[in-house]
Amino acid sequence: MTDLTISDELADRIDARVERTDFESPAEYAEFVLSEVVTRVERDGESDEAAEASREGVQDRLQSLGYLEE
Amino acid sequence: MTVADDPRNIVMLTADSLRADHCGFVDSASSLTPTIDRLAEEGVSYSEAVAPGPRTPSSVPVFFTGEFMTDDPEWSMADWQGRQSRIGRHMEQFTHLSERLQRRGYETATFTTNPWTTRESSFHHGFDDFNEVSADSPDVDSKHLSDSTLFTVADGGLKSLPGDPGGWSSKKEWFSQWTGYFELIEDRIESLSEPFFLWVFVLDSHQPYITPRAYREESAAWEMYYSILRYWYGETNDAELPDRAGELIGQAYRDAVRSVDGFVDALTGAVDAYDPVTVFFSDHGEALGEHGNFGHEQTLYEENLRVPLFVHNAGATGTVDEQLPLRSLPELLCDLADVTPFDPAAHTRQFVVSHTENNATQSVRTSRWKLVDDGETARLFDLQGDPDETTDVSESYPEVAASLADVLASHDATQTEKARVGDAAAEVVSGEADL
């Protein structure tokens, strides 16, 4: 683990946000926010394989396994 | 307890739709899984592992990222591409367990069979080698889907005919059997550099339970195929299954579980020389007539949420009776990758939340109680006094129901806050991209 320092003011603001949630501390909240942003930034620079058009066969596969009854 | 000097190889084996109570290490009345039971006995077994959802789309994205999927306006349950895209957006949004291991220096490879876990739903992140095993896989020829004679003959014969007689192309997934592609896994293992992380996700215990002959102890072939057709008829016509068909489906399912045990035996044998830590579990359970259901409907009963789970060869032994949410798997796997003693109870939780795919129904479970809230009513079940979850006891135990409702409210508030953060992060990143 590595310590990062934030201002008391920001810590107070995060404290207010984590109230009544499952975040156990401002540090956990800050970890979530930073991880989310960094992941998105990293993905932004990657080749976008996920943008491939869905293959027609996938629908058949989902249907045959009982996932499309809704 | 021993601590390895170097990062350990890690093998993660996931069986689709394998009920906890069909594994002997969870329910001693079952004798279907001798290898799984032996490995659980030699390692750390979890008697109350709980899935975050009752189906692959509500479970695997969660245990891969440690985060539940939030709602967004761009999908509905009636739109399979929208469902797939929603999973893809979730998998793009959060870091995968495979990425975390990759960053720790692991070479990562997977063979995955479930059609929700493909590149289109962004499961490829974090894998140096991604192998989708399916009828239309870009990675693996469809002939590896199964080595059954019927599949091979039918696939070869029907391919040569014009058109698609009997809709064969849409039924190939029924035959997904580990024996068909196992040689490919063996070949890949030999070329992996250490430390490696290998994930294999087998579909053998998923409906309709077509099982290699070697593992069929209860079902004659005609019974297995009859139960498939009867099941499929019921699925597509909403017809009630006759009792005899239900029995045959149970037989076919038990044989499928035997096949999964055979897979675990073969795979652990293939990796034995690399001395890996092995983590085995299922993504969710399966109903066999309970609550009027077969398969994995959008319900949060025990038959759907309880899963088997063990960790083998991690330098620890014993049984953990506290609840382990599958959602904790990323942290558990990172613990195994770090060169520190493995604490089997580190990620157990007093409260475990589960969702249906559309988030319309949520449950919170303790070792004794489960509150299931569908947005209109909240039912409380006493899992010790009423393990079949037949009677709502919320009026008899209002304080328990209220306490668990508070846990769900806190969970909802957390999800709402995370969704806000996600929206803000997306704007920040797209703003950067426009600069």
Short mmCIF file of C-alpha atoms in Angstrom, two decimals:
data_model
loop_
_atom_site.label_atom_id
_atom_site.label_comp_id
_atom_site.label_asym_id
_atom_site.label_seq_id
_atom_site.Cartn_x
_atom_site.Cartn_y
_atom_site.Cartn_z
CA MET A 1 0.00 0.00 0.00
CA THR A 2 1.12 3.55 -0.70
CA ASP A 3 0.00 6.63 1.22
CA LEU A 4 -1.32 9.61 -0.71
CA THR A 5 -2.06 12.92 0.98
CA ILE A 6 -5.19 14.96 0.34
CA SER A 7 -6.32 18.18 1.95
CA ASP A 8 -8.49 18.13 5.07
CA GLU A 9 -11.13 20.00 3.10
CA LEU A 10 -11.36 17.29 0.46
CA ALA A 11 -11.32 14.59 3.13
CA ASP A 12 -14.30 16.29 4.82
CA ARG A 13 -16.19 16.42 1.53
CA ILE A 14 -15.54 12.74 0.91
CA ASP A 15 -16.60 11.97 4.47
CA ALA A 16 -19.95 13.54 3.73
CA ARG A 17 -20.36 11.47 0.58
CA VAL A 18 -19.57 8.10 2.16
CA GLU A 19 -22.13 8.58 4.89
CA ARG A 20 -24.88 5.94 4.64
CA THR A 21 -22.94 3.95 2.02
CA ASP A 22 -20.82 0.80 2.24
CA PHE A 23 -17.58 2.73 1.78
CA GLU A 24 -15.76 2.14 5.04
CA SER A 25 -13.48 5.16 4.82
CA PRO A 26 -12.63 8.21 2.70
CA ALA A 27 -9.54 6.28 1.58
CA GLU A 28 -11.71 3.47 0.17
CA TYR A 29 -13.83 6.03 -1.67
CA ALA A 30 -10.75 7.76 -3.07
CA GLU A 31 -9.34 4.39 -4.18
CA PHE A 32 -12.60 3.63 -6.01
CA VAL A 33 -12.72 7.01 -7.76
CA LEU A 34 -9.07 6.95 -8.82
CA SER A 35 -9.25 3.35 -10.01
CA GLU A 36 -12.35 4.10 -12.05
CA VAL A 37 -10.81 7.14 -13.73
CA VAL A 38 -7.45 5.49 -14.38
CA THR A 39 -9.11 2.39 -15.85
CA ARG A 40 -11.15 4.54 -18.21
CA VAL A 41 -8.08 6.55 -19.23
CA GLU A 42 -6.13 3.35 -19.87
CA ARG A 43 -8.96 1.84 -21.92
CA ASP A 44 -9.24 5.07 -23.89
CA GLY A 45 -5.82 4.46 -25.40
CA GLU A 46 -6.32 0.79 -26.23
CA SER A 47 -7.41 -0.67 -29.51
CA ASP A 48 -11.13 -1.15 -29.29
CA GLU A 49 -11.68 -4.84 -29.91
CA ALA A 50 -14.86 -4.65 -27.90
CA ALA A 51 -16.43 -2.41 -30.50
CA GLU A 52 -16.60 -5.32 -32.94
CA ALA A 53 -20.07 -5.89 -34.22
CA SER A 54 -21.79 -8.73 -32.42
CA ARG A 55 -21.59 -11.91 -34.41
CA GLU A 56 -24.87 -13.30 -35.59
CA GLY A 57 -24.02 -16.67 -34.08
CA VAL A 58 -23.99 -15.27 -30.56
CA GLN A 59 -27.74 -14.83 -30.60
CA ASP A 60 -28.16 -18.49 -31.56
CA ARG A 61 -25.81 -19.53 -28.79
CA LEU A 62 -27.63 -17.49 -26.15
CA GLN A 63 -30.97 -18.77 -27.41
CA SER A 64 -29.86 -22.40 -27.30
CA LEU A 65 -28.68 -22.00 -23.72
CA GLY A 66 -32.00 -20.56 -22.57
CA TYR A 67 -30.95 -16.95 -22.02
CA LEU A 68 -33.35 -15.21 -24.39
CA GLU A 69 -36.74 -16.21 -23.10
CA GLU A 70 -37.52 -12.80 -21.66
CA MET B 1 1.57 -22.50 7.09
CA THR B 2 4.24 -22.04 4.46
CA VAL B 3 5.00 -19.03 2.30
CA ALA B 4 6.32 -19.42 -1.23
CA ASP B 5 9.41 -17.46 -2.25
CA ASP B 6 8.12 -16.59 -5.70
CA PRO B 7 4.65 -15.77 -7.03
CA ARG B 8 2.64 -18.95 -7.41
CA ASN B 9 1.04 -20.12 -10.61
CA ILE B 10 -2.71 -19.78 -10.28
CA VAL B 11 -5.35 -21.94 -11.97
CA MET B 12 -8.96 -20.78 -11.72
CA LEU B 13 -11.56 -23.33 -12.75
CA THR B 14 -15.19 -22.31 -13.12
CA ALA B 15 -18.03 -24.74 -13.78
CA ASP B 16 -21.19 -23.15 -15.11
CA SER B 17 -24.37 -23.87 -13.11
CA LEU B 18 -22.86 -26.33 -10.62
CA ARG B 19 -24.94 -26.63 -7.46
CA ALA B 20 -23.11 -26.56 -4.16
CA ASP B 21 -25.12 -29.46 -2.74
CA HIS B 22 -24.05 -31.75 -5.59
CA CYS B 23 -20.48 -31.55 -4.32
CA GLY B 24 -19.65 -33.94 -1.50
CA PHE B 25 -17.47 -31.46 0.36
CA VAL B 26 -20.51 -29.21 0.79
CA ASP B 27 -23.15 -31.92 1.22
CA SER B 28 -21.80 -35.28 2.36
CA ALA B 29 -24.89 -37.00 0.91
CA SER B 30 -23.45 -36.44 -2.56
CA SER B 31 -20.86 -38.81 -4.00
CA LEU B 32 -20.67 -37.31 -7.49
CA THR B 33 -17.41 -35.39 -7.11
CA PRO B 34 -14.59 -37.49 -5.61
CA THR B 35 -11.78 -35.39 -7.11
CA ILE B 36 -13.34 -32.07 -6.16
CA ASP B 37 -13.95 -33.39 -2.65
CA ARG B 38 -10.38 -34.63 -2.28
CA LEU B 39 -8.91 -31.31 -3.40
CA ALA B 40 -11.27 -29.41 -1.10
CA GLU B 41 -10.23 -31.67 1.76
CA GLU B 42 -6.54 -31.09 1.04
CA GLY B 43 -6.99 -27.33 0.80
CA VAL B 44 -9.41 -24.71 2.09
CA SER B 45 -13.09 -25.33 1.44
CA TYR B 46 -15.84 -22.79 1.80
CA SER B 47 -19.16 -24.15 3.01
CA GLU B 48 -21.06 -20.94 2.27
CA ALA B 49 -19.80 -19.39 -0.94
CA VAL B 50 -22.47 -17.16 -2.46
CA ALA B 51 -22.87 -15.94 -6.04
CA PRO B 52 -23.69 -12.28 -6.73
CA GLY B 53 -26.43 -13.36 -9.13
CA PRO B 54 -28.31 -16.45 -10.31
CA ARG B 55 -27.03 -16.50 -13.89
CA THR B 56 -23.79 -15.94 -15.77
CA PRO B 57 -24.61 -12.36 -16.83
CA SER B 58 -25.41 -11.39 -13.25
CA SER B 59 -22.47 -13.27 -11.73
CA VAL B 60 -19.32 -13.41 -13.85
CA PRO B 61 -19.01 -9.66 -14.60
CA VAL B 62 -19.30 -9.08 -10.85
CA PHE B 63 -16.72 -11.59 -9.68
CA PHE B 64 -14.35 -10.52 -12.45
CA THR B 65 -14.38 -6.89 -11.33
CA GLY B 66 -15.59 -6.96 -7.73
CA GLU B 67 -18.34 -4.53 -8.70
CA PHE B 68 -22.06 -4.94 -9.36
CA MET B 69 -23.42 -3.70 -12.66
CA THR B 70 -25.34 -0.47 -12.36
CA ASP B 71 -28.42 0.29 -14.39
CA ASP B 72 -28.25 2.48 -17.42
CA PRO B 73 -30.95 3.48 -19.87
CA GLU B 74 -29.43 1.78 -22.88
CA TRP B 75 -30.62 -1.78 -22.44
CA SER B 76 -33.56 -4.00 -21.61
CA MET B 77 -33.92 -7.68 -20.87
CA ALA B 78 -35.73 -8.11 -24.20
CA ASP B 79 -32.69 -6.92 -26.15
CA TRP B 80 -29.83 -9.43 -26.06
CA GLN B 81 -27.41 -7.08 -27.79
CA GLY B 82 -28.27 -4.40 -25.25
CA ARG B 83 -27.62 -6.91 -22.46
CA GLN B 84 -24.29 -7.82 -24.03
CA SER B 85 -23.36 -4.15 -24.48
CA ARG B 86 -24.25 -3.39 -20.88
CA ILE B 87 -21.88 -6.13 -19.71
CA GLY B 88 -19.27 -4.75 -22.10
CA ARG B 89 -19.62 -1.25 -20.66
CA HIS B 90 -19.23 -2.67 -17.15
CA MET B 91 -16.14 -4.62 -18.14
CA GLU B 92 -14.68 -1.54 -19.80
CA GLN B 93 -15.39 0.51 -16.69
CA PHE B 94 -13.64 -1.60 -14.10
CA THR B 95 -10.32 -3.41 -13.72
CA HIS B 96 -10.52 -7.18 -14.26
CA LEU B 97 -8.96 -9.74 -11.95
CA SER B 98 -6.94 -10.94 -14.97
CA GLU B 99 -5.49 -7.44 -15.44
CA ARG B 100 -4.49 -7.26 -11.80
CA LEU B 101 -2.59 -10.52 -12.10
CA GLN B 102 -1.09 -9.48 -15.44
CA ARG B 103 0.26 -6.34 -13.79
CA ARG B 104 1.84 -8.52 -11.14
CA GLY B 105 3.89 -10.22 -13.87
CA TYR B 106 1.63 -13.15 -14.66
CA GLU B 107 1.22 -14.57 -18.15
CA THR B 108 -2.52 -14.95 -18.47
CA ALA B 109 -4.57 -17.32 -20.61
CA THR B 110 -8.17 -18.43 -20.75
CA PHE B 111 -10.45 -20.94 -22.41
CA THR B 112 -14.01 -19.78 -21.91
CA THR B 113 -17.19 -21.36 -23.22
CA ASN B 114 -20.06 -19.17 -22.06
CA PRO B 115 -21.29 -16.77 -24.77
CA TRP B 116 -21.61 -13.91 -22.28
CA THR B 117 -17.84 -13.98 -21.68
CA THR B 118 -16.51 -13.02 -25.11
CA ARG B 119 -14.57 -10.15 -26.66
CA GLU B 120 -17.87 -8.47 -27.51
CA SER B 121 -18.53 -8.17 -23.79
CA SER B 122 -14.89 -7.11 -23.20
CA PHE B 123 -13.73 -10.14 -21.24
CA HIS B 124 -10.48 -10.18 -23.22
CA HIS B 125 -8.87 -7.41 -21.17
CA GLY B 126 -6.01 -8.76 -19.09
CA PHE B 127 -5.52 -11.96 -21.07
CA ASP B 128 -2.37 -12.52 -23.09
CA ASP B 129 -4.15 -15.42 -24.74
CA PHE B 130 -7.94 -15.37 -25.04
CA ASN B 131 -9.68 -18.47 -26.34
CA GLU B 132 -13.41 -18.48 -26.83
CA VAL B 133 -14.64 -22.05 -27.27
CA SER B 134 -17.85 -21.93 -29.28
CA ALA B 135 -19.52 -22.87 -32.52
CA ASP B 136 -18.47 -19.60 -34.15
CA SER B 137 -15.28 -18.86 -32.24
CA PRO B 138 -12.60 -16.72 -33.87
CA ASP B 139 -10.05 -18.65 -31.78
CA VAL B 140 -10.97 -22.32 -31.81
CA ASP B 141 -12.43 -24.47 -34.59
CA SER B 142 -15.98 -25.61 -33.82
CA LYS B 143 -14.87 -29.23 -34.09
CA HIS B 144 -13.30 -28.77 -30.62
CA LEU B 145 -16.64 -27.95 -29.03
CA SER B 146 -17.22 -31.64 -28.41
CA ASP B 147 -15.61 -34.95 -29.19
CA SER B 148 -18.87 -36.88 -29.06
CA THR B 149 -19.47 -39.13 -32.02
CA LEU B 150 -22.96 -37.74 -32.51
CA PHE B 151 -21.66 -34.17 -32.60
CA THR B 152 -18.84 -35.01 -34.99
CA VAL B 153 -21.04 -36.98 -37.36
CA ALA B 154 -23.89 -34.48 -37.25
CA ASP B 155 -21.59 -31.48 -37.60
CA GLY B 156 -19.72 -32.99 -40.53
CA GLY B 157 -22.81 -34.35 -42.25
CA LEU B 158 -25.07 -31.34 -41.81
CA LYS B 159 -22.34 -28.90 -42.83
CA SER B 160 -22.21 -30.59 -46.22
CA LEU B 161 -25.93 -30.16 -46.83
CA PRO B 162 -27.48 -27.01 -48.23
CA GLY B 163 -29.29 -24.77 -45.76
CA ASP B 164 -29.44 -25.70 -42.10
CA PRO B 165 -31.64 -28.75 -41.62
CA GLY B 166 -33.21 -28.82 -38.18
CA GLY B 167 -31.58 -25.55 -37.13
CA TRP B 168 -28.35 -27.41 -36.30
CA SER B 169 -26.18 -24.29 -36.27
CA SER B 170 -28.24 -22.88 -33.41
CA LYS B 171 -27.96 -26.00 -31.24
CA LYS B 172 -24.23 -26.75 -31.32
CA GLU B 173 -23.71 -25.09 -27.95
CA TRP B 174 -25.71 -27.88 -26.36
CA PHE B 175 -22.75 -30.16 -27.03
CA SER B 176 -20.07 -28.06 -25.35
CA GLN B 177 -17.91 -30.67 -23.58
CA TRP B 178 -14.51 -30.19 -22.00
CA THR B 179 -13.23 -33.39 -23.58
CA GLY B 180 -13.48 -31.74 -27.00
CA TYR B 181 -10.98 -28.95 -26.32
CA PHE B 182 -8.89 -30.37 -23.50
CA GLU B 183 -5.91 -31.09 -25.79
CA LEU B 184 -5.81 -27.41 -26.70
CA ILE B 185 -5.58 -26.50 -23.02
CA GLU B 186 -2.81 -29.04 -22.47
CA ASP B 187 -0.84 -27.60 -25.39
CA ARG B 188 -1.28 -24.07 -24.08
CA ILE B 189 -0.16 -24.99 -20.57
CA GLU B 190 3.14 -26.28 -21.92
CA SER B 191 3.93 -22.93 -23.52
CA LEU B 192 2.98 -20.66 -20.61
CA SER B 193 5.79 -18.83 -18.86
CA GLU B 194 5.70 -18.72 -15.09
CA PRO B 195 4.10 -17.37 -13.09
CA PHE B 196 0.93 -17.99 -15.05
CA PHE B 197 -2.75 -17.46 -14.49
CA LEU B 198 -5.02 -19.88 -16.34
CA TRP B 199 -8.81 -19.54 -16.26
CA VAL B 200 -10.97 -22.31 -17.72
CA PHE B 201 -14.73 -21.82 -17.75
CA VAL B 202 -16.54 -25.04 -18.67
CA LEU B 203 -20.15 -25.28 -19.77
CA ASP B 204 -20.63 -29.00 -19.12
CA SER B 205 -22.99 -28.60 -16.15
CA HIS B 206 -25.06 -25.97 -17.97
CA GLN B 207 -28.40 -27.08 -19.36
CA PRO B 208 -29.13 -29.20 -21.35
CA TYR B 209 -26.51 -31.49 -19.72
CA ILE B 210 -25.23 -33.46 -22.70
CA THR B 211 -22.48 -35.53 -21.13
CA PRO B 212 -19.66 -37.63 -22.59
CA ARG B 213 -20.45 -41.35 -22.43
CA ALA B 214 -17.54 -42.00 -20.05
CA TYR B 215 -19.29 -39.98 -17.32
CA ARG B 216 -22.85 -41.19 -17.85
CA GLU B 217 -23.67 -43.45 -14.94
CA GLU B 218 -27.39 -42.78 -14.57
CA SER B 219 -28.68 -41.67 -17.95
CA ALA B 220 -28.94 -43.88 -20.97
CA ALA B 221 -28.37 -41.86 -24.11
CA TRP B 222 -32.06 -41.86 -25.02
CA GLU B 223 -32.98 -40.66 -21.54
CA MET B 224 -30.45 -37.85 -21.74
CA TYR B 225 -31.70 -36.69 -25.13
CA TYR B 226 -35.34 -37.12 -24.11
CA SER B 227 -34.79 -34.97 -21.03
CA ILE B 228 -33.13 -32.33 -23.21
CA LEU B 229 -36.02 -32.19 -25.62
CA ARG B 230 -38.61 -32.27 -22.85
CA TYR B 231 -36.77 -29.53 -21.03
CA TRP B 232 -36.46 -27.44 -24.16
CA TYR B 233 -40.14 -27.90 -24.93
CA GLY B 234 -40.97 -26.66 -21.44
CA GLU B 235 -38.65 -23.68 -21.82
CA THR B 236 -40.14 -22.57 -25.10
CA ASN B 237 -43.78 -23.31 -24.33
CA ASP B 238 -43.93 -22.52 -20.64
CA ALA B 239 -45.30 -26.01 -20.15
CA GLU B 240 -45.09 -27.79 -16.81
CA LEU B 241 -42.74 -30.75 -16.82
CA PRO B 242 -44.15 -34.16 -15.92
CA ASP B 243 -42.53 -35.72 -12.83
CA ARG B 244 -40.75 -38.39 -14.86
CA ALA B 245 -39.14 -35.76 -17.08
CA GLY B 246 -37.99 -33.94 -13.97
CA GLU B 247 -36.38 -37.13 -12.68
CA LEU B 248 -34.60 -37.68 -15.99
CA ILE B 249 -33.33 -34.11 -15.98
CA GLY B 250 -31.98 -34.69 -12.45
CA GLN B 251 -30.20 -37.84 -13.67
CA ALA B 252 -28.73 -36.04 -16.68
CA TYR B 253 -27.58 -33.18 -14.44
CA ARG B 254 -25.86 -35.54 -12.00
CA ASP B 255 -23.99 -37.15 -14.87
CA ALA B 256 -22.97 -33.69 -16.03
CA VAL B 257 -21.62 -33.02 -12.53
CA ARG B 258 -19.62 -36.26 -12.78
CA SER B 259 -18.17 -34.93 -16.02
CA VAL B 260 -17.15 -31.69 -14.31
CA ASP B 261 -15.36 -33.76 -11.68
CA GLY B 262 -13.60 -35.60 -14.50
CA PHE B 263 -12.54 -32.26 -15.92
CA VAL B 264 -11.10 -31.12 -12.59
CA ASP B 265 -9.23 -34.42 -12.30
CA ALA B 266 -7.77 -34.10 -15.81
CA LEU B 267 -6.91 -30.41 -15.56
CA THR B 268 -5.27 -30.61 -12.16
CA GLY B 269 -3.28 -33.56 -13.47
CA ALA B 270 -2.16 -31.53 -16.47
CA VAL B 271 -0.89 -28.64 -14.33
CA ASP B 272 0.48 -30.70 -11.46
CA ALA B 273 4.11 -30.28 -12.53
CA TYR B 274 3.73 -26.51 -12.20
CA ASP B 275 2.59 -26.76 -8.57
CA PRO B 276 -0.18 -24.15 -8.92
CA VAL B 277 -2.68 -22.83 -6.46
CA THR B 278 -6.06 -23.99 -7.76
CA VAL B 279 -9.28 -22.10 -7.13
CA PHE B 280 -12.44 -23.95 -8.11
CA PHE B 281 -16.01 -22.70 -8.01
CA SER B 282 -19.19 -22.36 -10.05
CA ASP B 283 -20.64 -19.08 -11.27
CA HIS B 284 -24.09 -19.87 -9.84
CA GLY B 285 -26.28 -22.82 -8.93
CA GLU B 286 -29.12 -24.56 -10.73
CA ALA B 287 -32.74 -25.34 -9.91
CA LEU B 288 -33.93 -28.92 -10.31
CA GLY B 289 -37.62 -28.40 -9.63
CA GLU B 290 -37.32 -26.29 -6.47
CA HIS B 291 -39.77 -23.40 -6.36
CA GLY B 292 -41.25 -24.69 -9.63
CA ASN B 293 -38.07 -23.92 -11.55
CA PHE B 294 -35.57 -25.78 -13.67
CA GLY B 295 -32.28 -24.23 -14.75
CA HIS B 296 -31.31 -20.78 -13.60
CA GLU B 297 -34.25 -18.44 -13.63
CA GLN B 298 -34.17 -14.86 -12.35
CA THR B 299 -34.64 -15.93 -8.74
CA LEU B 300 -32.45 -15.57 -5.67
CA TYR B 301 -33.13 -18.86 -3.90
CA GLU B 302 -30.39 -20.96 -2.36
CA GLU B 303 -30.35 -23.49 -5.22
CA ASN B 304 -29.36 -20.62 -7.50
CA LEU B 305 -26.98 -18.64 -5.28
CA ARG B 306 -25.04 -21.21 -3.28
CA VAL B 307 -21.87 -22.36 -5.05
CA PRO B 308 -19.04 -24.77 -4.26
CA LEU B 309 -15.61 -23.17 -3.78
CA PHE B 310 -12.21 -24.41 -2.68
CA VAL B 311 -8.63 -23.13 -2.73
CA HIS B 312 -6.04 -25.88 -3.09
CA ASN B 313 -2.29 -25.79 -2.47
CA ALA B 314 -2.18 -22.27 -1.01
CA GLY B 315 -0.36 -23.30 2.15
CA ALA B 316 -3.53 -23.47 4.23
CA THR B 317 -6.12 -26.12 5.04
CA GLY B 318 -9.49 -26.31 6.74
CA THR B 319 -13.12 -25.39 6.27
CA VAL B 320 -14.36 -21.82 6.36
CA ASP B 321 -17.98 -21.65 7.48
CA GLU B 322 -18.42 -17.90 7.20
CA GLN B 323 -19.96 -16.55 4.01
CA LEU B 324 -17.61 -15.88 1.11
CA PRO B 325 -19.11 -13.73 -1.66
CA LEU B 326 -17.79 -14.57 -5.14
CA ARG B 327 -17.55 -10.82 -5.49
CA SER B 328 -14.45 -11.03 -3.26
CA LEU B 329 -12.58 -13.19 -5.77
CA PRO B 330 -10.39 -10.41 -7.24
CA GLU B 331 -9.04 -9.62 -3.78
CA LEU B 332 -8.67 -13.30 -2.89
CA LEU B 333 -6.74 -14.00 -6.09
CA CYS B 334 -4.46 -11.01 -5.54
CA ASP B 335 -3.78 -12.33 -2.04
CA LEU B 336 -2.77 -15.64 -3.58
CA ALA B 337 -0.48 -13.87 -6.04
CA ASP B 338 1.26 -11.87 -3.35
CA VAL B 339 4.07 -13.62 -1.54
CA THR B 340 2.39 -13.47 1.85
CA PRO B 341 0.61 -16.09 3.94
CA PHE B 342 -2.89 -16.80 2.65
CA ASP B 343 -5.59 -15.94 5.15
CA PRO B 344 -8.62 -18.05 4.12
CA ALA B 345 -11.10 -15.97 6.13
CA ALA B 346 -9.84 -12.55 5.03
CA HIS B 347 -12.64 -11.95 2.54
CA THR B 348 -15.61 -13.52 4.27
CA ARG B 349 -18.56 -11.24 4.95
CA GLN B 350 -21.38 -11.17 7.48
CA PHE B 351 -23.76 -9.81 4.82
CA VAL B 352 -23.76 -10.90 1.18
CA VAL B 353 -25.84 -9.07 -1.42
CA SER B 354 -27.03 -10.63 -4.69
CA HIS B 355 -28.93 -9.16 -7.65
CA THR B 356 -30.88 -10.45 -10.58
CA GLU B 357 -29.48 -9.27 -13.91
CA ASN B 358 -31.97 -6.41 -14.17
CA ASN B 359 -31.40 -5.41 -10.53
CA ALA B 360 -35.17 -5.67 -10.04
CA THR B 361 -34.78 -8.19 -7.23
CA GLN B 362 -32.07 -8.04 -4.61
CA SER B 363 -31.26 -10.19 -1.63
CA VAL B 364 -29.07 -9.87 1.41
CA ARG B 365 -28.00 -13.03 3.13
CA THR B 366 -26.47 -13.94 6.46
CA SER B 367 -25.65 -17.46 7.58
CA ARG B 368 -29.12 -17.68 9.07
CA TRP B 369 -31.36 -15.19 7.26
CA LYS B 370 -32.11 -14.01 3.77
CA LEU B 371 -34.18 -10.98 2.84
CA VAL B 372 -35.40 -10.92 -0.78
CA ASP B 373 -36.76 -7.60 -2.02
CA ASP B 374 -38.38 -7.36 -5.45
CA GLY B 375 -39.21 -3.68 -5.12
CA GLU B 376 -42.79 -4.34 -4.06
CA THR B 377 -42.47 -6.87 -1.28
CA ALA B 378 -39.66 -7.99 0.96
CA ARG B 379 -39.69 -11.61 2.09
CA LEU B 380 -37.59 -12.92 4.96
CA PHE B 381 -36.46 -16.55 5.06
CA ASP B 382 -35.00 -18.41 8.02
CA LEU B 383 -32.35 -20.48 6.26
CA GLN B 384 -31.76 -22.70 9.27
CA GLY B 385 -35.37 -23.46 10.16
CA ASP B 386 -36.65 -23.37 6.58
CA PRO B 387 -33.76 -24.20 4.24
CA ASP B 388 -36.16 -24.71 1.31
CA GLU B 389 -37.29 -21.07 1.63
CA THR B 390 -41.00 -21.78 1.66
CA THR B 391 -42.26 -19.35 4.31
CA ASP B 392 -41.91 -15.60 4.62
CA VAL B 393 -41.25 -14.89 8.31
CA SER B 394 -40.85 -11.12 8.07
CA GLU B 395 -43.89 -10.55 10.31
CA SER B 396 -42.53 -12.88 12.96
CA TYR B 397 -39.08 -11.28 12.92
CA PRO B 398 -39.67 -7.63 12.04
CA GLU B 399 -36.41 -6.44 13.61
CA VAL B 400 -34.36 -8.87 11.53
CA ALA B 401 -36.21 -7.81 8.39
CA ALA B 402 -35.67 -4.14 9.20
CA SER B 403 -31.96 -4.62 9.88
CA LEU B 404 -31.43 -6.45 6.61
CA ALA B 405 -33.49 -3.82 4.78
CA ASP B 406 -31.05 -1.24 6.15
CA VAL B 407 -28.15 -3.24 4.71
CA LEU B 408 -29.83 -3.25 1.30
CA ALA B 409 -30.52 0.48 1.58
CA SER B 410 -26.86 1.13 2.29
CA HIS B 411 -25.93 -1.08 -0.65
CA ASP B 412 -28.33 0.85 -2.90
CA ALA B 413 -26.86 4.16 -1.76
CA THR B 414 -23.40 2.84 -2.55
CA GLN B 415 -24.44 1.73 -6.03
CA THR B 416 -26.03 5.11 -6.67
CA GLU B 417 -22.86 6.90 -5.59
CA LYS B 418 -20.70 4.61 -7.72
CA ALA B 419 -22.92 5.26 -10.72
CA ARG B 420 -22.47 9.01 -10.21
CA VAL B 421 -18.71 8.56 -10.01
CA GLY B 422 -18.81 6.43 -13.15
CA ASP B 423 -20.74 9.06 -15.08
CA ALA B 424 -18.35 11.77 -13.92
CA ALA B 425 -15.29 9.68 -14.79
CA ALA B 426 -16.67 9.01 -18.27
CA GLU B 427 -17.12 12.73 -18.83
CA VAL B 428 -13.59 13.48 -17.62
CA VAL B 429 -12.06 10.91 -19.94
CA SER B 430 -14.16 11.84 -22.97
CA GLY B 431 -13.31 15.50 -22.28
CA GLU B 432 -9.61 14.62 -22.31
CA ALA B 433 -10.07 12.77 -25.58
CA ASP B 434 -11.51 15.88 -27.18
CA LEU B 435 -8.57 18.09 -26.22
#
